[in-house]
Every structure is written in C-alpha cells, then in structure tokens.
PDB file of C-alpha atoms in Angstrom:
ATOM      1  CA  MET A   1       0.003   0.058  -0.010  1.00 52.00           C
ATOM      2  CA  THR A   2       1.386   3.359  -1.014  1.00 55.00           C
ATOM      3  CA  PRO A   3       1.646   6.205   1.559  1.00 53.00           C
ATOM      4  CA  ALA A   4      -1.067   8.073  -0.400  1.00 55.00           C
ATOM      5  CA  GLU A   5      -3.481   5.132  -0.092  1.00 56.00           C
ATOM      6  CA  ASN A   6      -2.648   4.630   3.541  1.00 56.00           C
ATOM      7  CA  ALA A   7      -3.474   8.338   4.234  1.00 56.00           C
ATOM      8  CA  ASP A   8      -7.104   7.591   3.203  1.00 61.00           C
ATOM      9  CA  ILE A   9      -7.558   5.022   6.024  1.00 59.00           C
ATOM     10  CA  PRO A  10      -8.754   6.508   9.384  1.00 58.00           C
ATOM     11  CA  GLN A  11      -5.880   6.229  11.849  1.00 57.00           C
ATOM     12  CA  PRO A  12      -6.323   6.015  15.618  1.00 51.00           C
ATOM     13  CA  SER A  13      -4.812   8.837  17.657  1.00 55.00           C
ATOM     14  CA  PRO A  14      -2.180   8.013  20.317  1.00 62.00           C
ATOM     15  CA  ARG A  15      -4.885   7.726  23.015  1.00 72.00           C
ATOM     16  CA  PHE A  16      -6.859   5.165  21.008  1.00 86.00           C
ATOM     17  CA  ARG A  17      -5.881   1.550  20.492  1.00 87.00           C
ATOM     18  CA  ARG A  18      -8.277   0.994  17.684  1.00 94.00           C
ATOM     19  CA  ASP A  19     -10.381   3.195  15.379  1.00 96.00           C
ATOM     20  CA  VAL A  20     -13.632   1.215  15.743  1.00 97.00           C
ATOM     21  CA  LEU A  21     -14.836  -1.313  18.225  1.00 97.00           C
ATOM     22  CA  VAL A  22     -17.843  -3.367  17.123  1.00 97.00           C
ATOM     23  CA  LEU A  23     -19.234  -4.622  20.434  1.00 96.00           C
ATOM     24  CA  GLY A  24     -22.055  -6.974  21.198  1.00 95.00           C
ATOM     25  CA  ILE A  25     -23.397  -6.831  24.779  1.00 92.00           C
ATOM     26  CA  GLY A  26     -26.121  -8.895  26.589  1.00 91.00           C
ATOM     27  CA  ASN A  27     -26.806 -12.140  28.328  1.00 91.00           C
ATOM     28  CA  ILE A  28     -27.386 -15.170  26.128  1.00 92.00           C
ATOM     29  CA  LEU A  29     -29.014 -17.002  28.985  1.00 90.00           C
ATOM     30  CA  TRP A  30     -32.186 -14.848  28.774  1.00 90.00           C
ATOM     31  CA  ALA A  31     -33.424 -15.386  25.147  1.00 93.00           C
ATOM     32  CA  ASP A  32     -33.576 -12.032  23.346  1.00 95.00           C
ATOM     33  CA  GLU A  33     -31.260 -10.487  25.825  1.00 93.00           C
ATOM     34  CA  GLY A  34     -28.535 -12.257  23.973  1.00 94.00           C
ATOM     35  CA  PHE A  35     -29.209 -10.245  20.733  1.00 96.00           C
ATOM     36  CA  GLY A  36     -25.949  -8.253  21.117  1.00 95.00           C
ATOM     37  CA  PRO A  37     -23.513 -11.109  21.394  1.00 95.00           C
ATOM     38  CA  ARG A  38     -25.397 -13.104  18.719  1.00 97.00           C
ATOM     39  CA  ALA A  39     -25.312 -10.191  16.301  1.00 97.00           C
ATOM     40  CA  ALA A  40     -21.592  -9.540  16.963  1.00 97.00           C
ATOM     41  CA  GLU A  41     -20.812 -13.175  16.362  1.00 97.00           C
ATOM     42  CA  ALA A  42     -22.890 -13.174  13.144  1.00 97.00           C
ATOM     43  CA  PHE A  43     -21.155 -10.030  11.908  1.00 98.00           C
ATOM     44  CA  HIS A  44     -17.716 -11.706  12.738  1.00 97.00           C
ATOM     45  CA  GLN A  45     -18.583 -14.894  10.818  1.00 97.00           C
ATOM     46  CA  ARG A  46     -19.960 -12.995   7.716  1.00 97.00           C
ATOM     47  CA  PHE A  47     -17.430 -10.227   7.275  1.00 98.00           C
ATOM     48  CA  ARG A  48     -13.786  -9.573   7.268  1.00 97.00           C
ATOM     49  CA  VAL A  49     -12.973  -6.292   8.958  1.00 97.00           C
ATOM     50  CA  PRO A  50     -10.048  -3.964   7.950  1.00 96.00           C
ATOM     51  CA  GLU A  51      -7.139  -2.914  10.067  1.00 95.00           C
ATOM     52  CA  GLY A  52      -8.237  -0.551  12.832  1.00 96.00           C
ATOM     53  CA  VAL A  53     -11.578  -2.358  13.421  1.00 97.00           C
ATOM     54  CA  GLU A  54     -12.134  -5.051  16.115  1.00 97.00           C
ATOM     55  CA  VAL A  55     -15.215  -7.128  16.708  1.00 98.00           C
ATOM     56  CA  MET A  56     -15.786  -8.224  20.303  1.00 96.00           C
ATOM     57  CA  ASP A  57     -18.408 -10.223  22.317  1.00 95.00           C
ATOM     58  CA  GLY A  58     -18.815  -8.062  25.442  1.00 89.00           C
ATOM     59  CA  GLY A  59     -21.353 -10.398  26.912  1.00 86.00           C
ATOM     60  CA  THR A  60     -22.141  -9.215  30.597  1.00 80.00           C
ATOM     61  CA  LEU A  61     -18.690  -7.917  31.282  1.00 77.00           C
ATOM     62  CA  GLY A  62     -20.052  -4.615  32.552  1.00 77.00           C
ATOM     63  CA  GLY A  63     -17.390  -2.513  34.114  1.00 81.00           C
ATOM     64  CA  TRP A  64     -14.637  -4.762  32.625  1.00 84.00           C
ATOM     65  CA  LEU A  65     -15.405  -3.112  29.287  1.00 86.00           C
ATOM     66  CA  VAL A  66     -14.485   0.444  30.466  1.00 89.00           C
ATOM     67  CA  ASP A  67     -10.882   0.071  29.184  1.00 89.00           C
ATOM     68  CA  GLU A  68     -12.029  -1.207  25.775  1.00 91.00           C
ATOM     69  CA  ILE A  69     -14.430   1.707  25.452  1.00 90.00           C
ATOM     70  CA  CYS A  70     -11.872   4.302  26.538  1.00 92.00           C
ATOM     71  CA  SER A  71      -9.384   2.975  24.003  1.00 92.00           C
ATOM     72  CA  SER A  72     -11.705   3.092  20.984  1.00 94.00           C
ATOM     73  CA  ARG A  73     -12.117   6.168  18.834  1.00 95.00           C
ATOM     74  CA  ARG A  74     -15.636   5.039  17.700  1.00 96.00           C
ATOM     75  CA  ILE A  75     -17.893   2.284  19.009  1.00 96.00           C
ATOM     76  CA  LEU A  76     -20.704   0.487  17.160  1.00 96.00           C
ATOM     77  CA  VAL A  77     -22.880  -1.591  19.614  1.00 94.00           C
ATOM     78  CA  PHE A  78     -25.316  -4.370  19.026  1.00 96.00           C
ATOM     79  CA  ASP A  79     -27.714  -4.484  21.926  1.00 92.00           C
ATOM     80  CA  CYS A  80     -31.274  -5.473  23.036  1.00 90.00           C
ATOM     81  CA  CYS A  81     -32.848  -2.119  23.864  1.00 88.00           C
ATOM     82  CA  ASP A  82     -36.009  -0.724  25.376  1.00 86.00           C
ATOM     83  CA  LEU A  83     -37.105   1.347  22.423  1.00 88.00           C
ATOM     84  CA  LYS A  84     -40.664   1.764  23.640  1.00 88.00           C
ATOM     85  CA  SER A  85     -41.833   0.102  20.438  1.00 91.00           C
ATOM     86  CA  GLU A  86     -43.298  -3.201  19.238  1.00 96.00           C
ATOM     87  CA  PRO A  87     -41.175  -6.417  19.737  1.00 95.00           C
ATOM     88  CA  GLY A  88     -38.849  -6.905  16.801  1.00 95.00           C
ATOM     89  CA  THR A  89     -38.487  -3.189  16.068  1.00 95.00           C
ATOM     90  CA  LEU A  90     -34.870  -2.569  14.864  1.00 96.00           C
ATOM     91  CA  ARG A  91     -33.423   0.944  15.124  1.00 94.00           C
ATOM     92  CA  LEU A  92     -30.089   2.663  14.535  1.00 95.00           C
ATOM     93  CA  LEU A  93     -29.357   5.022  17.363  1.00 92.00           C
ATOM     94  CA  ARG A  94     -26.759   7.755  17.017  1.00 92.00           C
ATOM     95  CA  ALA A  95     -24.750   9.495  19.705  1.00 85.00           C
ATOM     96  CA  GLU A  96     -27.264  12.248  20.009  1.00 85.00           C
ATOM     97  CA  ASP A  97     -29.997   9.728  20.695  1.00 85.00           C
ATOM     98  CA  ILE A  98     -28.261   8.416  23.796  1.00 76.00           C
ATOM     99  CA  LYS A  99     -28.374  10.558  26.896  1.00 69.00           C
ATOM    100  CA  ILE A 100     -25.319   9.520  28.944  1.00 54.00           C
ATOM    101  CA  TRP A 101     -26.532  10.813  32.222  1.00 48.00           C
ATOM    102  CA  SER A 102     -30.120   9.687  31.794  1.00 53.00           C
ATOM    103  CA  SER A 103     -31.696   7.514  34.463  1.00 48.00           C
ATOM    104  CA  THR A 104     -33.291   5.488  31.617  1.00 49.00           C
ATOM    105  CA  LYS A 105     -31.009   2.774  30.382  1.00 53.00           C
ATOM    106  CA  ILE A 106     -30.774   1.962  26.661  1.00 53.00           C
ATOM    107  CA  SER A 107     -30.565  -1.693  27.597  1.00 54.00           C
ATOM    108  CA  PRO A 108     -32.001  -3.874  30.340  1.00 50.00           C
ATOM    109  CA  HIS A 109     -28.618  -5.006  31.647  1.00 47.00           C
ATOM    110  CA  GLN A 110     -27.821  -4.456  35.392  1.00 49.00           C
ATOM    111  CA  SER A 111     -24.923  -2.262  34.318  1.00 57.00           C
ATOM    112  CA  GLY A 112     -26.287  -0.310  31.336  1.00 69.00           C
ATOM    113  CA  PHE A 113     -23.974   0.690  28.485  1.00 76.00           C
ATOM    114  CA  ASN A 114     -24.736   4.340  29.215  1.00 76.00           C
ATOM    115  CA  ASP A 115     -23.274   3.692  32.700  1.00 79.00           C
ATOM    116  CA  LEU A 116     -19.986   2.731  31.067  1.00 80.00           C
ATOM    117  CA  LEU A 117     -20.134   5.760  28.772  1.00 82.00           C
ATOM    118  CA  ALA A 118     -20.600   7.962  31.760  1.00 81.00           C
ATOM    119  CA  THR A 119     -17.517   6.350  33.404  1.00 83.00           C
ATOM    120  CA  ALA A 120     -15.532   6.996  30.209  1.00 84.00           C
ATOM    121  CA  GLU A 121     -16.587  10.670  30.246  1.00 83.00           C
ATOM    122  CA  ILE A 122     -15.492  10.991  33.932  1.00 85.00           C
ATOM    123  CA  LEU A 123     -12.156   9.620  32.873  1.00 83.00           C
ATOM    124  CA  GLY A 124     -11.915  12.041  29.964  1.00 84.00           C
ATOM    125  CA  SER A 125     -11.799   9.252  27.477  1.00 85.00           C
ATOM    126  CA  LEU A 126     -15.197   9.344  25.872  1.00 86.00           C
ATOM    127  CA  PRO A 127     -15.243   7.919  22.281  1.00 90.00           C
ATOM    128  CA  GLU A 128     -15.514  10.450  19.522  1.00 92.00           C
ATOM    129  CA  ASP A 129     -18.598   8.807  17.979  1.00 94.00           C
ATOM    130  CA  LEU A 130     -21.098   6.118  18.849  1.00 93.00           C
ATOM    131  CA  ALA A 131     -23.846   4.156  17.098  1.00 95.00           C
ATOM    132  CA  VAL A 132     -26.135   1.477  18.515  1.00 93.00           C
ATOM    133  CA  VAL A 133     -27.950  -1.154  16.471  1.00 95.00           C
ATOM    134  CA  GLY A 134     -30.755  -1.902  18.846  1.00 93.00           C
ATOM    135  CA  VAL A 135     -33.734  -4.255  18.827  1.00 95.00           C
ATOM    136  CA  GLN A 136     -36.937  -4.325  20.955  1.00 94.00           C
ATOM    137  CA  PRO A 137     -37.025  -7.704  22.601  1.00 94.00           C
ATOM    138  CA  ALA A 138     -39.935 -10.089  22.414  1.00 95.00           C
ATOM    139  CA  GLU A 139     -38.927 -12.612  25.118  1.00 93.00           C
ATOM    140  CA  LEU A 140     -36.752 -12.002  28.168  1.00 90.00           C
ATOM    141  CA  GLU A 141     -38.087 -14.529  30.683  1.00 88.00           C
ATOM    142  CA  ASP A 142     -36.992 -17.773  28.992  1.00 90.00           C
ATOM    143  CA  TYR A 143     -33.962 -18.863  31.087  1.00 88.00           C
ATOM    144  CA  GLY A 144     -31.624 -20.857  28.821  1.00 88.00           C
ATOM    145  CA  GLY A 145     -33.625 -20.026  25.757  1.00 90.00           C
ATOM    146  CA  SER A 146     -32.184 -18.767  22.390  1.00 93.00           C
ATOM    147  CA  LEU A 147     -33.287 -15.743  20.376  1.00 96.00           C
ATOM    148  CA  SER A 148     -36.991 -15.746  19.619  1.00 95.00           C
ATOM    149  CA  SER A 149     -37.911 -16.278  15.964  1.00 95.00           C
ATOM    150  CA  GLY A 150     -38.895 -12.709  15.407  1.00 96.00           C
ATOM    151  CA  ILE A 151     -35.683 -11.268  16.815  1.00 96.00           C
ATOM    152  CA  ARG A 152     -33.471 -13.812  14.945  1.00 96.00           C
ATOM    153  CA  ALA A 153     -35.195 -12.834  11.649  1.00 97.00           C
ATOM    154  CA  ARG A 154     -33.865  -9.242  12.223  1.00 97.00           C
ATOM    155  CA  LEU A 155     -30.243 -10.342  12.445  1.00 97.00           C
ATOM    156  CA  PRO A 156     -29.456  -9.894   8.639  1.00 97.00           C
ATOM    157  CA  GLU A 157     -30.859  -6.387   8.584  1.00 98.00           C
ATOM    158  CA  ALA A 158     -28.937  -5.545  11.790  1.00 98.00           C
ATOM    159  CA  LEU A 159     -25.727  -6.662  10.126  1.00 98.00           C
ATOM    160  CA  GLU A 160     -26.409  -4.492   7.107  1.00 98.00           C
ATOM    161  CA  LEU A 161     -27.038  -1.487   9.380  1.00 98.00           C
ATOM    162  CA  ALA A 162     -23.755  -2.058  11.051  1.00 98.00           C
ATOM    163  CA  ARG A 163     -22.003  -2.421   7.744  1.00 98.00           C
ATOM    164  CA  GLY A 164     -23.431   0.901   6.636  1.00 98.00           C
ATOM    165  CA  VAL A 165     -22.199   2.673   9.718  1.00 98.00           C
ATOM    166  CA  LEU A 166     -18.611   1.318   9.223  1.00 98.00           C
ATOM    167  CA  ARG A 167     -18.674   2.464   5.668  1.00 97.00           C
ATOM    168  CA  GLU A 168     -19.767   5.921   6.775  1.00 97.00           C
ATOM    169  CA  TRP A 169     -16.835   5.875   9.206  1.00 97.00           C
ATOM    170  CA  GLY A 170     -14.430   5.068   6.408  1.00 96.00           C
ATOM    171  CA  HIS A 171     -14.155   1.323   6.866  1.00 97.00           C
ATOM    172  CA  GLU A 172     -15.294  -1.086   4.231  1.00 96.00           C
ATOM    173  CA  VAL A 173     -16.003  -4.700   5.239  1.00 96.00           C
ATOM    174  CA  THR A 174     -15.862  -7.578   2.799  1.00 96.00           C
ATOM    175  CA  GLU A 175     -17.890 -10.891   2.734  1.00 96.00           C
ATOM    176  CA  ARG A 176     -15.951 -13.865   3.764  1.00 97.00           C
ATOM    177  CA  PRO A 177     -15.594 -16.569   1.079  1.00 95.00           C
ATOM    178  CA  GLU A 178     -18.091 -19.402   1.436  1.00 91.00           C
ATOM    179  CA  GLY A 179     -16.784 -22.203   3.614  1.00 90.00           C
ATOM    180  CA  GLU A 180     -14.095 -20.054   5.349  1.00 94.00           C
ATOM    181  CA  LYS A 181     -13.483 -21.334   8.823  1.00 92.00           C
ATOM    182  CA  VAL A 182     -13.455 -18.589  11.439  1.00 94.00           C
ATOM    183  CA  GLU A 183     -12.593 -18.898  15.095  1.00 95.00           C
ATOM    184  CA  PRO A 184     -15.689 -17.667  17.135  1.00 95.00           C
ATOM    185  CA  LEU A 185     -15.484 -14.695  19.461  1.00 95.00           C
ATOM    186  CA  SER A 186     -16.568 -16.800  22.392  1.00 90.00           C
ATOM    187  CA  PHE A 187     -16.404 -20.541  23.316  1.00 87.00           C
ATOM    188  CA  ASP A 188     -17.580 -23.152  20.739  1.00 89.00           C
ATOM    189  CA  VAL A 189     -20.240 -24.548  23.162  1.00 83.00           C
ATOM    190  CA  LEU A 190     -21.819 -21.134  23.380  1.00 85.00           C
ATOM    191  CA  GLN A 191     -22.340 -20.741  19.592  1.00 91.00           C
ATOM    192  CA  MET A 192     -26.055 -20.479  18.834  1.00 89.00           C
ATOM    193  CA  ASP A 193     -26.492 -23.833  17.067  1.00 88.00           C
ATOM    194  CA  ALA A 194     -24.569 -25.792  19.765  1.00 88.00           C
ATOM    195  CA  TYR A 195     -26.272 -23.790  22.555  1.00 87.00           C
ATOM    196  CA  GLU A 196     -29.747 -24.713  21.200  1.00 86.00           C
ATOM    197  CA  GLU A 197     -28.909 -28.361  20.573  1.00 87.00           C
ATOM    198  CA  GLY A 198     -27.493 -28.759  24.049  1.00 86.00           C
ATOM    199  CA  ARG A 199     -30.487 -27.181  25.965  1.00 86.00           C
ATOM    200  CA  PRO A 200     -32.068 -29.787  28.474  1.00 86.00           C
ATOM    201  CA  ASP A 201     -35.885 -30.435  28.436  1.00 85.00           C
ATOM    202  CA  ALA A 202     -38.082 -28.174  30.591  1.00 83.00           C
ATOM    203  CA  GLU A 203     -38.470 -31.094  33.098  1.00 80.00           C
ATOM    204  CA  ASP A 204     -34.603 -31.075  33.603  1.00 80.00           C
ATOM    205  CA  ALA A 205     -33.956 -27.287  33.525  1.00 82.00           C
ATOM    206  CA  CYS A 206     -36.002 -24.561  35.162  1.00 85.00           C
ATOM    207  CA  ARG A 207     -37.223 -22.024  32.529  1.00 84.00           C
ATOM    208  CA  THR A 208     -37.592 -18.998  34.858  1.00 82.00           C
ATOM    209  CA  GLY A 209     -34.076 -18.900  36.380  1.00 79.00           C
ATOM    210  CA  ASP A 210     -31.501 -20.968  38.311  1.00 76.00           C
ATOM    211  CA  GLU A 211     -33.693 -23.023  40.600  1.00 73.00           C
ATOM    212  CA  ARG A 212     -30.815 -23.228  43.154  1.00 72.00           C
ATOM    213  CA  PHE A 213     -31.475 -19.514  43.899  1.00 66.00           C
ATOM    214  CA  LEU A 214     -35.269 -19.364  43.621  1.00 69.00           C
ATOM    215  CA  LYS A 215     -37.307 -18.798  46.790  1.00 62.00           C
ATOM    216  CA  ARG A 216     -38.936 -21.898  48.134  1.00 59.00           C
ATOM    217  CA  ILE A 217     -41.806 -22.173  50.543  1.00 58.00           C
ATOM    218  CA  ALA A 218     -40.995 -23.292  54.068  1.00 54.00           C
ATOM    219  CA  GLY A 219     -40.851 -27.053  54.434  1.00 52.00           C
ATOM    220  CA  HIS A 220     -39.688 -27.718  50.863  1.00 52.00           C
ATOM    221  CA  ALA A 221     -38.329 -31.232  50.578  1.00 55.00           C
ATOM    222  CA  VAL A 222     -34.836 -30.011  49.977  1.00 52.00           C
ATOM    223  CA  ASP A 223     -35.024 -27.976  53.228  1.00 49.00           C
ATOM    224  CA  ARG A 224     -36.236 -31.044  55.182  1.00 47.00           C
ATOM    225  CA  ASP A 225     -33.270 -32.999  53.961  1.00 51.00           C
ATOM    226  CA  ILE A 226     -30.667 -30.637  55.469  1.00 48.00           C
ATOM    227  CA  LYS A 227     -28.811 -32.147  58.324  1.00 51.00           C
ATOM    228  CA  PHE A 228     -27.442 -30.031  61.106  1.00 46.00           C
ATOM    229  CA  ASP A 229     -24.587 -30.956  63.450  1.00 53.00           C
ATOM    230  CA  ASP A 230     -25.366 -30.993  67.172  1.00 49.00           C
TER     231      ASP A 230
END
C-alpha cells in the first residue's frame, strides 16, 4: 500500500488503541437479551474487517469493558434495547439519541452501557462517535432459551445497518468466502447452534431462572433433607 493510499484510512490517535470497536453486549441465558452477542458473532462470521476495526463479544462484562471503551475512537454496539416500540423493532441510534446521564437505560442489563459511557466521560476518554444497532426484545423470561424467531429474523438487517455505519466511518468490510473457517468470538459450546442443541428439556432445566437460587416455601423437601450438626 502506498503512503497516499494509507493516508485515506482512518488512523487511531495516540490515545486510542483502535479506530472502531464493534461490540455485542447482553446475556445469552435470557433469550432475546442475547441479541447483542449473537449479532456480533454473526457479523464476525460473515465479514472480514479491515485494520483498525475489532469485533468483540462483550457479553455481561459490564465494568470490565471500560478500558475497551476508553481505548476506542468510535464504537458500534449491538444491543437489546427498550425502544418503547413493538417487539422486533430494529433501530439505529446515534450518539445524540443516547443521553449519557439519563436514568433510563438503553438496555436492560444491570450495568447499562450508558453507565459505562458515563464512566468514560468522567475519565476524560469518551469515544468520539457512537452508534447502537438496537432491537426491541420479544422474550426476556425464558432462562436458557435462544433468540425468539422474530428477533432472529432481524439479524441480517442488523448486520447491514452495522456495515453501513462502518462504511460511513471510512471502513469497508468484505464478505468472507463461502466455507471459510473462522474462530468464534466466544467458546464453541456457546455458539447458537450448539447452545440450542444442548439445551435440556423443561423437566430437567428450570425455565424461569436458576432453581438453586429461587425462593422456596417453608418445608420444601430440599429444606427438610438438610442435616445440622449438634
């Protein structure tokens, strides 16, 4: 690549480790709450990204993502959002749409992404630009469930929205050749097909949470079996 061609590629400033971070956040254990990680993985599997762009499954890392946010010039987020709209609504949010200090989170995670942005601002390391590809969830109460059919159907459109944002920011992504083997962003066992195939029946796995931590009425059989030393 000639110096003239290289000059056309956005370059991170000394304070940034990368020009663009494509980040999926959410909890795959709660059905549509996993939209962010699933979309990031789908984007990673479908596209090759140029130098200066990194795709990451942020999962439920919360505060552990602060350093990644502070070291990125621009951030593109996939997330399950409360858009106050019909389930399945897909929307591209820009920086001006996200009120950093608002008490209303843009996502239902315990540590909302806007909380992380507020931390970055306090540290004087707020990204220069931000975009969120968000979807209104249809199902959040199915513990261990995968994406609902309506939300899964929006994945291709979500990827195209993200591709358009990257192009706008000066980065062109390319389709991977058919059959190309790509290392996943997360563990193999957590990939959507494997995750769905490995899900136990409802009789063997509680659908409303981890039953070890659910409240039980007094006198429950498990409680009666507890032995106490004299």
